Coordinates of C-alpha atoms in Angstrom, one line a residue:
X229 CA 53.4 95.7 -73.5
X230 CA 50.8 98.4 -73.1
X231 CA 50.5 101.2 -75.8
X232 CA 52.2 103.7 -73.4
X233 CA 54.9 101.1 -72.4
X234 CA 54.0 102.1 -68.6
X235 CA 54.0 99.1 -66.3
X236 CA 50.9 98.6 -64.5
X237 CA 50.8 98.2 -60.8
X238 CA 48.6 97.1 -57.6
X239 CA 49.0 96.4 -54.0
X240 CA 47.0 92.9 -54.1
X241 CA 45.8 90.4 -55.8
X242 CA 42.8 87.9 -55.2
X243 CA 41.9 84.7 -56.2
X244 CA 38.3 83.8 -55.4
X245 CA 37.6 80.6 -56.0
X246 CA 33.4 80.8 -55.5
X247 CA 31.0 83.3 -56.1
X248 CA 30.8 83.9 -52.3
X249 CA 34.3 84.3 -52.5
X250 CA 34.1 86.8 -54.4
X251 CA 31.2 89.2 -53.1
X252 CA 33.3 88.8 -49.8
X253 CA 36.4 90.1 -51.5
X254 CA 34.0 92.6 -53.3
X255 CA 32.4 93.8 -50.7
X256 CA 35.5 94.4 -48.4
X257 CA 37.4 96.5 -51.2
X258 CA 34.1 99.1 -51.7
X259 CA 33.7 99.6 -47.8
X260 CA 37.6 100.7 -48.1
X261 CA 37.0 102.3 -51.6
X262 CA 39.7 100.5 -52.7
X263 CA 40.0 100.5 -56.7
X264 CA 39.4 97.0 -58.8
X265 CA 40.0 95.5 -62.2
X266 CA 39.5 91.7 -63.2
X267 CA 42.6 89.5 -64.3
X268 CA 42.3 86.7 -66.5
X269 CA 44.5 83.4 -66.6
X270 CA 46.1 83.9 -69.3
X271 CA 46.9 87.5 -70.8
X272 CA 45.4 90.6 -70.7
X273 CA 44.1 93.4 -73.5
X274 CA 46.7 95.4 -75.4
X275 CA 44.8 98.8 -74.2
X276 CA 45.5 99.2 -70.1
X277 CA 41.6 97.6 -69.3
X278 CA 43.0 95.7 -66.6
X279 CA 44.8 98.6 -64.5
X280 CA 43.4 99.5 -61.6
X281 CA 43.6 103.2 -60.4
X282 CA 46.6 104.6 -59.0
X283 CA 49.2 101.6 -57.4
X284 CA 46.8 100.4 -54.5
X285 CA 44.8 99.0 -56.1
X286 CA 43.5 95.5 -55.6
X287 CA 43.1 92.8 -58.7
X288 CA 41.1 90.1 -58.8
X289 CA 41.9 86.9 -60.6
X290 CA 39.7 84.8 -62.0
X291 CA 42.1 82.0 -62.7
X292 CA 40.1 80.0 -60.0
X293 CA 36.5 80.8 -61.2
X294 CA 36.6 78.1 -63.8
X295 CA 34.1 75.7 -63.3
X296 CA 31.3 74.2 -65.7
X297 CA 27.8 75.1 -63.4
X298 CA 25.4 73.8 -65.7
X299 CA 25.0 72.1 -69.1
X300 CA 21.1 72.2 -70.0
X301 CA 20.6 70.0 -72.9
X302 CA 16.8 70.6 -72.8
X303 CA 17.3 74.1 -72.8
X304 CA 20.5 74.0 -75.1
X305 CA 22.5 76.2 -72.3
X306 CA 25.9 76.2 -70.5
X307 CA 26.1 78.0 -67.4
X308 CA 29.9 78.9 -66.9
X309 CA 32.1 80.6 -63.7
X310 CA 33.8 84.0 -65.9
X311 CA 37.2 82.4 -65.9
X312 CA 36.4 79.3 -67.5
X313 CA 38.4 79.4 -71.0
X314 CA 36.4 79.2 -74.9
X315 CA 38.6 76.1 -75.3
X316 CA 36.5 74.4 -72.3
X317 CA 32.9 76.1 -74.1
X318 CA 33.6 74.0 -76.8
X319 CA 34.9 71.0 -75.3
X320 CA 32.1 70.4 -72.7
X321 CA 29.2 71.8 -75.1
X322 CA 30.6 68.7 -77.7
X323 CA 30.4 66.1 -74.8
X324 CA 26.4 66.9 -74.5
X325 CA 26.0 66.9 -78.4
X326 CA 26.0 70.7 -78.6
X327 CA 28.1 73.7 -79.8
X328 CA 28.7 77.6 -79.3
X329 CA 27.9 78.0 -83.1
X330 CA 30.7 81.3 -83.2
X331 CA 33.6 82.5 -81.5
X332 CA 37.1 83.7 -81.6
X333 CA 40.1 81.8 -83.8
X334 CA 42.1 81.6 -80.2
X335 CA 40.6 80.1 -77.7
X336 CA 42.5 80.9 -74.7
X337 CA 39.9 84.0 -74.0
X338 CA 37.5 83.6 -70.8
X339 CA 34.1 84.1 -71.2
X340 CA 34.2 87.1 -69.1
X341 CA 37.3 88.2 -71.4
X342 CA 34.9 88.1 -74.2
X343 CA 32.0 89.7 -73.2
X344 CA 34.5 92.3 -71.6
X345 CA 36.2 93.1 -75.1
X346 CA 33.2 92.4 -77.7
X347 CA 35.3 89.4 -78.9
X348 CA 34.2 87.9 -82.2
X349 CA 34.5 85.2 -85.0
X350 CA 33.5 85.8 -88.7
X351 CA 29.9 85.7 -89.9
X352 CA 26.7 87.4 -90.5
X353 CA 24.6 84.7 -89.8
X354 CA 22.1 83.8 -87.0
X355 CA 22.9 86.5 -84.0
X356 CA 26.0 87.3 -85.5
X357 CA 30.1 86.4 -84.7
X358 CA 30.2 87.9 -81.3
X359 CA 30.0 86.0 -78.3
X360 CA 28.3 88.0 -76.1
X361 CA 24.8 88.1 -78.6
X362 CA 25.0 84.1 -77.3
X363 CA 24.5 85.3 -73.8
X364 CA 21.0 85.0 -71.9
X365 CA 22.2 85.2 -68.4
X366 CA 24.8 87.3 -66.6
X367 CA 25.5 87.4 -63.2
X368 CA 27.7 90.4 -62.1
X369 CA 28.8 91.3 -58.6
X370 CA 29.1 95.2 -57.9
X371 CA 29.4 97.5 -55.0
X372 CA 26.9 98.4 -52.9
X373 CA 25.8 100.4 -50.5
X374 CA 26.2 100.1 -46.8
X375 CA 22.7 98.7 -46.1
X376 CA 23.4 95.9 -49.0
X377 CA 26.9 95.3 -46.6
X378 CA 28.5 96.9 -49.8
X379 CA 28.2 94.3 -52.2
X380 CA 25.1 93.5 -54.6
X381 CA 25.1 90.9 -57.0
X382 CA 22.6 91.4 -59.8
X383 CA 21.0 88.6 -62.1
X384 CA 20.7 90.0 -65.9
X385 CA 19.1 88.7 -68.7
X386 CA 17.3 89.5 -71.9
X387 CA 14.4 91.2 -70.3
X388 CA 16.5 93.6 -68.5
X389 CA 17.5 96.9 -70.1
X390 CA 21.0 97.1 -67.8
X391 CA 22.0 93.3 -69.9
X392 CA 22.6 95.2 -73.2
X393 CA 25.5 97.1 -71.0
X394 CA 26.7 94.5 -69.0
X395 CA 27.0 92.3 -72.6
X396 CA 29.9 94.6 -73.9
X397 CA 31.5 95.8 -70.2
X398 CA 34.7 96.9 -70.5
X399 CA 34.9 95.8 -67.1
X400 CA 33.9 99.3 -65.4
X401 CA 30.5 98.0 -64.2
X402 CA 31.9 94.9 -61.6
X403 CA 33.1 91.6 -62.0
X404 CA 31.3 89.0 -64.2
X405 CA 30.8 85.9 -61.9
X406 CA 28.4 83.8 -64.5
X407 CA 27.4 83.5 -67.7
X408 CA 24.9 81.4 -69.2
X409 CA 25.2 81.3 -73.2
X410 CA 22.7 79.7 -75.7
X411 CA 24.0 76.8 -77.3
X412 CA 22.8 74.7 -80.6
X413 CA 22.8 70.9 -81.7
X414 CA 26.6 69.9 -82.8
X415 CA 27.1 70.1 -86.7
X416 CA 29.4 69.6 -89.3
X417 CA 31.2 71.9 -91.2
X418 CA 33.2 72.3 -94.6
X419 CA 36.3 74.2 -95.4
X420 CA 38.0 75.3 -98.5
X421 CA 40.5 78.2 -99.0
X422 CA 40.2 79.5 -102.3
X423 CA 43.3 81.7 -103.5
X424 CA 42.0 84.9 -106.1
X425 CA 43.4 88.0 -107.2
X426 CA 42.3 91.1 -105.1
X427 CA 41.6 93.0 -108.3
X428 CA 37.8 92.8 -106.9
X429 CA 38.2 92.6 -103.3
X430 CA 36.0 95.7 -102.5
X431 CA 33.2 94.1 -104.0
X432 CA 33.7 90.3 -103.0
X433 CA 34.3 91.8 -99.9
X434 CA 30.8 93.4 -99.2
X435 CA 28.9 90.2 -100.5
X436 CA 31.3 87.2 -99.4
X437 CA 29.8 87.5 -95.6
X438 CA 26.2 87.0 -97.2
X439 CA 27.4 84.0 -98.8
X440 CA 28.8 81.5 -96.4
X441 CA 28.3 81.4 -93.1
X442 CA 31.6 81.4 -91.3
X443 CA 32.9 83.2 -94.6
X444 CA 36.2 85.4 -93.9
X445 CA 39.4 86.5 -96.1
X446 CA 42.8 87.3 -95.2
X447 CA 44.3 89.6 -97.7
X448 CA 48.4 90.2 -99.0
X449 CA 48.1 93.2 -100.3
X450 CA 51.4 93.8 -101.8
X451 CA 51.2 90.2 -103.5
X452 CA 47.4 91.6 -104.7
X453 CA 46.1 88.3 -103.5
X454 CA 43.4 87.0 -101.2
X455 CA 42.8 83.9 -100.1
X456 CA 38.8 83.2 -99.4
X457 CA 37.3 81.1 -96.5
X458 CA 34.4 79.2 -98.0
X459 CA 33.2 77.7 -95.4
X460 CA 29.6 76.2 -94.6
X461 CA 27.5 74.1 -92.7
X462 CA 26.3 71.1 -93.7
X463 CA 24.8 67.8 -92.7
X464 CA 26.3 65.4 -89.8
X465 CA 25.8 62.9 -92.2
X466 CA 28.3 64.2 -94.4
X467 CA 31.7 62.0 -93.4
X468 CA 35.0 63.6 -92.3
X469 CA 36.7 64.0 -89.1
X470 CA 39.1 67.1 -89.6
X471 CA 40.8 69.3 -87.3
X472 CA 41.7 72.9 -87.4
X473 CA 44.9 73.6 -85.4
X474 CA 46.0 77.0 -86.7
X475 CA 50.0 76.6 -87.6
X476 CA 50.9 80.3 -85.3
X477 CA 49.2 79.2 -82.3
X478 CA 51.1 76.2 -82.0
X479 CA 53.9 75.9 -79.7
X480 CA 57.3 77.4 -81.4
X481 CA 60.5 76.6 -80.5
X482 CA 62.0 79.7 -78.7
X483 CA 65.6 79.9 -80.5
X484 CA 63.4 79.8 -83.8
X485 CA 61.2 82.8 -82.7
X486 CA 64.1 84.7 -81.4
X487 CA 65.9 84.2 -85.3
X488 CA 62.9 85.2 -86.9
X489 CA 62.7 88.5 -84.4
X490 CA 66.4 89.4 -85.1
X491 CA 65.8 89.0 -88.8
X492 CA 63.1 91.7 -88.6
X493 CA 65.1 93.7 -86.4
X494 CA 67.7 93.7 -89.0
X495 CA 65.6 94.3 -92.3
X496 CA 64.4 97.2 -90.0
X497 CA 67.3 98.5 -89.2
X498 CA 68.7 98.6 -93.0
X499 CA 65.2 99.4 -93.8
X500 CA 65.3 96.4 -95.9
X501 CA 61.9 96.3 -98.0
X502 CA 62.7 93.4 -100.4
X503 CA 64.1 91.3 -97.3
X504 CA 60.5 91.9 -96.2
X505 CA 58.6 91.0 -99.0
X506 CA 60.7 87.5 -99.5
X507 CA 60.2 86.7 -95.8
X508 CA 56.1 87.7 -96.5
X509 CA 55.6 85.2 -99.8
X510 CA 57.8 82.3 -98.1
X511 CA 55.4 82.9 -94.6
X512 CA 52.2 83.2 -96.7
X513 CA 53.0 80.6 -99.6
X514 CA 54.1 78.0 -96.3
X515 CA 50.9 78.3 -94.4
X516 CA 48.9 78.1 -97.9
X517 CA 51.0 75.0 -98.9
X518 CA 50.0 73.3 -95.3
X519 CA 46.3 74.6 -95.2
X520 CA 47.2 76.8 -92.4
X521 CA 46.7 74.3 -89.9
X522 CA 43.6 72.0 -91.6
X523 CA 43.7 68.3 -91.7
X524 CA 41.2 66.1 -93.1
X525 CA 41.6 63.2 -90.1
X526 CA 43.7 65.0 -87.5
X527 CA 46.7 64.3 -88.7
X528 CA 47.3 64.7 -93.0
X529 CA 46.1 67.4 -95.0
X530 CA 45.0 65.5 -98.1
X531 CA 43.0 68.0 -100.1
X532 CA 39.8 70.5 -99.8
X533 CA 37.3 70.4 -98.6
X534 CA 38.0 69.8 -95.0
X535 CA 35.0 68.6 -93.0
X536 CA 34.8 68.4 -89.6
X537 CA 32.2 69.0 -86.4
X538 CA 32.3 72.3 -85.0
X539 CA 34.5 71.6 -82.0
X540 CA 37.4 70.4 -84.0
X541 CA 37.4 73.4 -86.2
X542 CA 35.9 76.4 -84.8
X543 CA 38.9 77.5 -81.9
X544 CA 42.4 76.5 -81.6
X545 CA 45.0 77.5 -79.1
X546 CA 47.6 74.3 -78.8
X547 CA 50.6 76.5 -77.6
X548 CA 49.0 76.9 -74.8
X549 CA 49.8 72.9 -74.2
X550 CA 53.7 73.9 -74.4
X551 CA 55.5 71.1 -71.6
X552 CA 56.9 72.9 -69.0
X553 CA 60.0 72.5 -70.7
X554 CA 61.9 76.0 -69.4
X555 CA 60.9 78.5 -72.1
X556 CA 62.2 76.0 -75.1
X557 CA 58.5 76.1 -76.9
X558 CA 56.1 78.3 -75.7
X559 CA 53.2 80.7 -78.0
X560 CA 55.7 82.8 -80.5
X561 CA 54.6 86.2 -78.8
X562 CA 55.2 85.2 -75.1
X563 CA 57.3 87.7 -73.3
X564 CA 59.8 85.5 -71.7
X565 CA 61.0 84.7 -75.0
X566 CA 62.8 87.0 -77.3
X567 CA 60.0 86.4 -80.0
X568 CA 57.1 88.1 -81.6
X569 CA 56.7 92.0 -80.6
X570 CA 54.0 93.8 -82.3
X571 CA 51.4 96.4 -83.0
X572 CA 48.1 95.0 -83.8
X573 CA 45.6 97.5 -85.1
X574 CA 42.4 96.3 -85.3
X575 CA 39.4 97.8 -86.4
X576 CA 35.5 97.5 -88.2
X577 CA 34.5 99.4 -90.9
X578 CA 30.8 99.2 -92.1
X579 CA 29.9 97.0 -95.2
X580 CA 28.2 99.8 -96.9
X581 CA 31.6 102.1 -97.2
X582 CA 33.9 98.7 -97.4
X583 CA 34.4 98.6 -101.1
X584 CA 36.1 102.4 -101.1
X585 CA 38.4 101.6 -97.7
X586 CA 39.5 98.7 -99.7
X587 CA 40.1 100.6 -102.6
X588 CA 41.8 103.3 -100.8
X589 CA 44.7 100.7 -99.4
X590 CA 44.9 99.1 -102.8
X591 CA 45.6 102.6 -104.5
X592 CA 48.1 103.2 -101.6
X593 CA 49.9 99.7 -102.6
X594 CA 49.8 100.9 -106.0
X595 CA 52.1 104.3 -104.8
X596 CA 54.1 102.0 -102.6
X597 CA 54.2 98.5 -103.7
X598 CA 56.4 97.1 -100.8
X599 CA 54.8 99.4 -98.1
X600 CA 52.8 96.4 -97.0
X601 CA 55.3 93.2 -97.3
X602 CA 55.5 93.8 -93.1
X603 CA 52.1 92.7 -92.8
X604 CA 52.6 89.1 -95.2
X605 CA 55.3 88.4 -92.2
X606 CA 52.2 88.6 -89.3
X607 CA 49.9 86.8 -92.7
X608 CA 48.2 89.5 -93.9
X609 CA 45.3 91.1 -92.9
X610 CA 43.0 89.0 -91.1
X611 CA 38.8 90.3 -92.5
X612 CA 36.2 88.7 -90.3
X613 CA 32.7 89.6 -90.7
X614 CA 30.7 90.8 -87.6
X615 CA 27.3 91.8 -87.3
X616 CA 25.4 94.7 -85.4
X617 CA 24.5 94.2 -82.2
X618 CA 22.4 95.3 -79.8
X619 CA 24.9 95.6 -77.1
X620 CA 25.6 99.1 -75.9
X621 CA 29.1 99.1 -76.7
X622 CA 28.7 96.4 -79.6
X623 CA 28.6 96.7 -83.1
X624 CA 26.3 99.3 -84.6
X625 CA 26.1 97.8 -88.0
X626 CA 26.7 94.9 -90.3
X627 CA 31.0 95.6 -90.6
X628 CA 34.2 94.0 -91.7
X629 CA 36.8 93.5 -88.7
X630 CA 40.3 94.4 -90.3
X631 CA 42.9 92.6 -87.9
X632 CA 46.2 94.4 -88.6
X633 CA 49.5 92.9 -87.1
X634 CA 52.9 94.8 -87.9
X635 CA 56.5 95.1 -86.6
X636 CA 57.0 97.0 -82.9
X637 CA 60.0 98.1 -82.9
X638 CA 62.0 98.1 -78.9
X639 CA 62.9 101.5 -79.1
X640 CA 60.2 103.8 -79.0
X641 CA 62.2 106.2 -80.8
X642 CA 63.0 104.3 -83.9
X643 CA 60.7 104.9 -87.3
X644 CA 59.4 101.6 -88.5
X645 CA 60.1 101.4 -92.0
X646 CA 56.8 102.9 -93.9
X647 CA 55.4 103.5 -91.1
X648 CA 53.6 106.7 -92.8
X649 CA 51.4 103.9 -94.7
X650 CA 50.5 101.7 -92.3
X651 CA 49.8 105.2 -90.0
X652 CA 47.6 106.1 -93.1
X653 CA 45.5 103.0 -93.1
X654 CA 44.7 103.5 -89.5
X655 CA 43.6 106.9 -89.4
X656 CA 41.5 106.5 -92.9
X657 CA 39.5 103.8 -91.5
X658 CA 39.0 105.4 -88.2
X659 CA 38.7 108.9 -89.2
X660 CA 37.6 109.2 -92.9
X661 CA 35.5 106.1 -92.8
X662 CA 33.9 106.1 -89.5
X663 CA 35.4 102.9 -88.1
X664 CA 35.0 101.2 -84.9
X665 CA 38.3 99.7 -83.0
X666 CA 37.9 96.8 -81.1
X667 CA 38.0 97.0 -77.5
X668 CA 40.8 95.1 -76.9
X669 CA 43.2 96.0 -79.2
X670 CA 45.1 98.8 -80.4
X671 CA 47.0 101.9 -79.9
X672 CA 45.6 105.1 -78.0
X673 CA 44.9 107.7 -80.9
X674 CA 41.9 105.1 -82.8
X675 CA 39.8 105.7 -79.1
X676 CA 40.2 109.2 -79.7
X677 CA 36.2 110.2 -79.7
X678 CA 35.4 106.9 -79.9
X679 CA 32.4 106.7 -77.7
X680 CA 30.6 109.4 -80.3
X681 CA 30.3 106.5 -82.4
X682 CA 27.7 104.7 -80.3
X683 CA 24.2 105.5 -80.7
X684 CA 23.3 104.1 -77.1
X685 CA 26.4 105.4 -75.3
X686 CA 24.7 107.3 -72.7
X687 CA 22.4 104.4 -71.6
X688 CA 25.8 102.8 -70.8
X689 CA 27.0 105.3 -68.8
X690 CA 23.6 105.5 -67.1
X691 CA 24.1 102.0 -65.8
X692 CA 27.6 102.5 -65.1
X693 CA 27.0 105.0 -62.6
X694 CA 23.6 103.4 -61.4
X695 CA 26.3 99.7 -60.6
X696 CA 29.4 101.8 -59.5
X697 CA 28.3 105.2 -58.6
X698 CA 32.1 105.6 -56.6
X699 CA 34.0 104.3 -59.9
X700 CA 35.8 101.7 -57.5
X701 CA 36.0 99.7 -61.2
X702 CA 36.9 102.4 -63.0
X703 CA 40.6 104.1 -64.4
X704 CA 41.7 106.4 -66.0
X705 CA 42.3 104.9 -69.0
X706 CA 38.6 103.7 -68.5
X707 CA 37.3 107.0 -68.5
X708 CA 39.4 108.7 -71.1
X709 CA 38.0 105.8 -73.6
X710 CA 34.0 106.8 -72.4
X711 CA 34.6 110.4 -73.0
X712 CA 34.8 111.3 -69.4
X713 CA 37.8 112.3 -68.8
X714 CA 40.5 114.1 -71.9
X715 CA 43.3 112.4 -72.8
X716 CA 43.2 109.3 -74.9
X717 CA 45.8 110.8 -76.4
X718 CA 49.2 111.7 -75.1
X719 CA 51.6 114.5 -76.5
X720 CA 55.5 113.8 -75.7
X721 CA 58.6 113.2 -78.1
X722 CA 58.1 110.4 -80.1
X723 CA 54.5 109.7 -79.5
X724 CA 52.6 109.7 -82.8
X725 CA 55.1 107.0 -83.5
X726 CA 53.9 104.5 -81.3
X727 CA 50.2 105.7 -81.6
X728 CA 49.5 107.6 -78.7
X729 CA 48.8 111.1 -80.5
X730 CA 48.0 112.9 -83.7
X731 CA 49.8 115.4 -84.5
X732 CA 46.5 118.1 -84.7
X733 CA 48.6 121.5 -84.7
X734 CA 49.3 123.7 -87.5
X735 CA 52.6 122.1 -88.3
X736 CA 55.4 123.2 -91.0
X737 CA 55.9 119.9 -93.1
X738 CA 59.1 119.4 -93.9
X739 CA 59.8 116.1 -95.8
X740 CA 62.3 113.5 -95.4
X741 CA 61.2 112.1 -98.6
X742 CA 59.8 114.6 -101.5
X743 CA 56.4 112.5 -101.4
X744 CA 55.2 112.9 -98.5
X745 CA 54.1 116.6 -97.9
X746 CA 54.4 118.9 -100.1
X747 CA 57.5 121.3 -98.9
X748 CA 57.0 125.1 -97.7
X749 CA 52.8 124.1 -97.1
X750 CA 51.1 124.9 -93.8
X751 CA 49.2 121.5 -93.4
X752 CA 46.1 121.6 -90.8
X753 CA 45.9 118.1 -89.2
X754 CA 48.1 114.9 -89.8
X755 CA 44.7 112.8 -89.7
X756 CA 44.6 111.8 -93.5
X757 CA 47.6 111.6 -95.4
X758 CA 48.8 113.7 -98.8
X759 CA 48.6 110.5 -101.3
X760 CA 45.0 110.5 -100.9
X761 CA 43.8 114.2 -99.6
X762 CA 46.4 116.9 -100.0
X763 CA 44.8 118.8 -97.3
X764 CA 46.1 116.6 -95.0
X765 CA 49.8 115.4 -94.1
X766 CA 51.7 112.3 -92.0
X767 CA 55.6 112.6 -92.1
X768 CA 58.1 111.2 -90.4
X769 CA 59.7 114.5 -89.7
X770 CA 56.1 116.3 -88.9
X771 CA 55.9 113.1 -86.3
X772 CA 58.9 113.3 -85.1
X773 CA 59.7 117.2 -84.4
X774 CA 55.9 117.9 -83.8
X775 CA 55.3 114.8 -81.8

């Protein structure tokens, strides 16, 4: 489900199965001007990336671009189609003795998902957690001009100034046919999760990344607790054979998804906030109890640490293996099941102002020690470290990646219960402390401005309009996220409640509970919330009559 709920629509759909395939079908939508956007195999971006223009439109699939080109051993390379999956990255770099050394938890992305969206692991290490600073070589077919018969395709790599756009693409600049990404020698790696009190989180948290390579920490704020990835390198020699298959992305029974959705529903509805925080310590104390997925041989959990080659514990993804067995298992957030529905706000925040953001929430779970139960339901918040990058559109700094996943509720109308915190968390890490959202995640009102945030954003656009000078790959979603068009944002009933707007009027607060704003006050913008700036307000009545 897009932010906006809207259903997205084209006239065709193509599914090249070469590259030649594809500059034909290329060139014979930019002689028509017809508008284009890329599909993957499996899913698509919670922002509306993959909507074409208007509703005729053509998409392209890459479903069938999924071949293996090249593994270079010498060179330590793999040269990939776009539509070849992470999960096959790993498993054909580990044949030749070598390994992507970081990459996304979930590994049913494409390659030209990833470079697409910025998607990342956790570290600070080497080049950094993001896939695309592993790329050398991209190949990218775009329109041409009449003399190039309307198609051109254009060979990047690290010499090139237009390969620090095409790294982080959005997909506005053409389809990504190739990829070549820089591999290293297959290693070992060991794995303990270390449970702590967050009473020092904001400091751990700006020094843990330094520490340990694939460090990262998810966080339950209302139990004050964080559990700590250490996590490491270390010699082949080193014996152990474990596994990481990660306990949510495993197939789940569909009648058990659908139970756990109507409990949810119900705690929501009776605005239940102990139900909550039960159902968060049995969901958090479970995965804990079982390693979240770890096993020292494949098969047992006996104890930390878990050691393991790369490929076994880097990526997992098994739901994705669910039989064809009519919708009984399938992955828990699948929309032909009645399962998981959810926000998920996700956004980096720079390691030099981490500490106070941390702070900030924990003084927020002091006012309202149950606000944050919802999140131990989705485990926690998810902190991955990512460094800067010298992708356009990448990071600009060393930052911590805050992966937020919370209750959506089916009516777009209905107030999620403490919704004002959560809404408060969002809008200080965006707005008070600069942060950057990812790409593909979350709702409209974090893009707001975004594209002010990156130092090199008019060299992207330069390239933009020097591959796709008609915007054939363009939307409007597209341009209102690169500043060239208004409204990220959109202003109808009920729409700061699903994330699409800030309420920025002058607005007459007036309270459905006494804490929120302070009655009979003029407040000036909803951006920052009155528990932590009285300047500013968030209310469910200011959201909800206002917006």
């Amino acid at each position: 489900m897009f932010p906006d709920r809207s259903v997205c629509k084209a006239a065709n759909v193509a599914y090249p199965a070469s590259e030649q395939e594809l500059i034909s079908i290329v060139a014979a939508a930019a002689m028509t001007k017809t508008r284009i956007k890329v599909a993957t195999r499996f899913s698509h971006s919670i922002p509306k990336l993959v909507c074409p223009a208007g509703q005729e439109g053509l998409l392209i699939s890459t479903k069938h671009l999924n071949r293996v080109l090249k593994l270079d051993v010498q060179a330590m390379t793999v040269t990939v189609e776009s539509g070849v999956t992470l999960r096959r990255v790993i498993e054909e770099s580990a044949k030749a003795g070598l390994a992507l050394p970081y990459g996304p938890y979930w590994w049913g992305l494409t390659v030209g998902g990833m470079l697409g969206t910025g998607a990342h692991g956790s570290s600070l290490w080497g080049r950094g957690s993001s896939v695309h600073d592993y790329a050398v070589e991209i190949r990218i077919v775009t329109p041409g001009n009449p003399e190039e018969e309307f198609v051109k395709v254009r060979v990047l790599n690290e010499s090139h100034q237009d390969f620090y756009a095409a790294k982080v693409s959005l997909g506005v600049l053409g389809v990504i046919s190739q990829v070549t990404l820089k591999l290293e020698p297959l290693f070992k790696r060991s794995i303990a999760y270390v449970q702590k009190s967050d009473s020092d989180l904001g400091d751990q948290a700006a020094i843990f990344g330094h520490r340990h390579e694939f460090a990262d920490i998810t966080w339950y704020p209302s139990q004050r607790k964080a559990i700590y990835r250490v996590d490491d390198r270390i010699s082949s020699n080193t014996s152990g054979n474990g596994l990481y298959n990660f306990f949510p992305f495993r197939p789940m029974l569909s009648v058990a998804m659908a139970v756990v959705r109507a409990t949810e529903e119900n705690q929501e509805s009776l605005r239940d906030a102990d139900g909550k925080c039960i159902g968060g310590k049995l969901v958090t104390s479970t995965l804990n109890a079982f390693a979240f997925g770890l096993t020292n041989d494949g098969v047992v959990f006996a104890g930390y640490p878990v050691i393991g080659y790369q490929n076994r514990l880097q990526s997992s993804g098994t739901c994705l293996d669910s039989a064809e067995d009519s919708m009984i298992t399938g992955c828990g957030w699948d929309p032909r099941i009645n399962g998981e529905f959810f926000h998920q706000t996700t956004f980096s925040v720079a390691l030099s102002v981490v500490k106070n953001f941390i702070q900030d929430i924990q003084k927020l779970v002091q006012m309202e020690p149950k606000a944050l139960c919802g999140l131990e339901l989705y485990n926690g918040i998810i902190m991955r470290y990512v460094k800067a990058s010298n992708a356009y559109l990448g990071k600009q700094e060393d930052s911590l990646d805050f992966d937020i996943m919370y209750y959506r509720s089916k009516d777009p109308m209905a107030p999620r219960l403490y919704e004002d915190v959560l809404e408060e968390i969002e809008q200080l890490a965006v707005f008070k402390y600069g942060g950057l959202p990812h790409w593909g995640k979350n709702r409209n009102l974090v893009f707001d401005g975004v594209i002010k945030k990156y130092k090199n954003a008019g060299e992207f656009l330069k390239v933009k309009q020097k591959f796709d000078p008609l915007g054939l790959f363009s939307s409007e979603w597209t341009d209102q996220m690169l500043g060239l068009k208004e409204g990220v944002t959109i202003f109808k009933e009920g729409c700061a409640l699903e994330g699409l707007c800030i309420c920025s009027q002058d607005i007459h607060c007036a309270p459905s509970k006494g804490y929120f704003c302070r009655p009979g006050k003029v407040y000036k913008d909803a951006r920052v919330c009155t528990r932590l700036s009285s300047d500013f307000c968030f209310c469910e009545s200011c959201v909800i009559n206002c917006c």
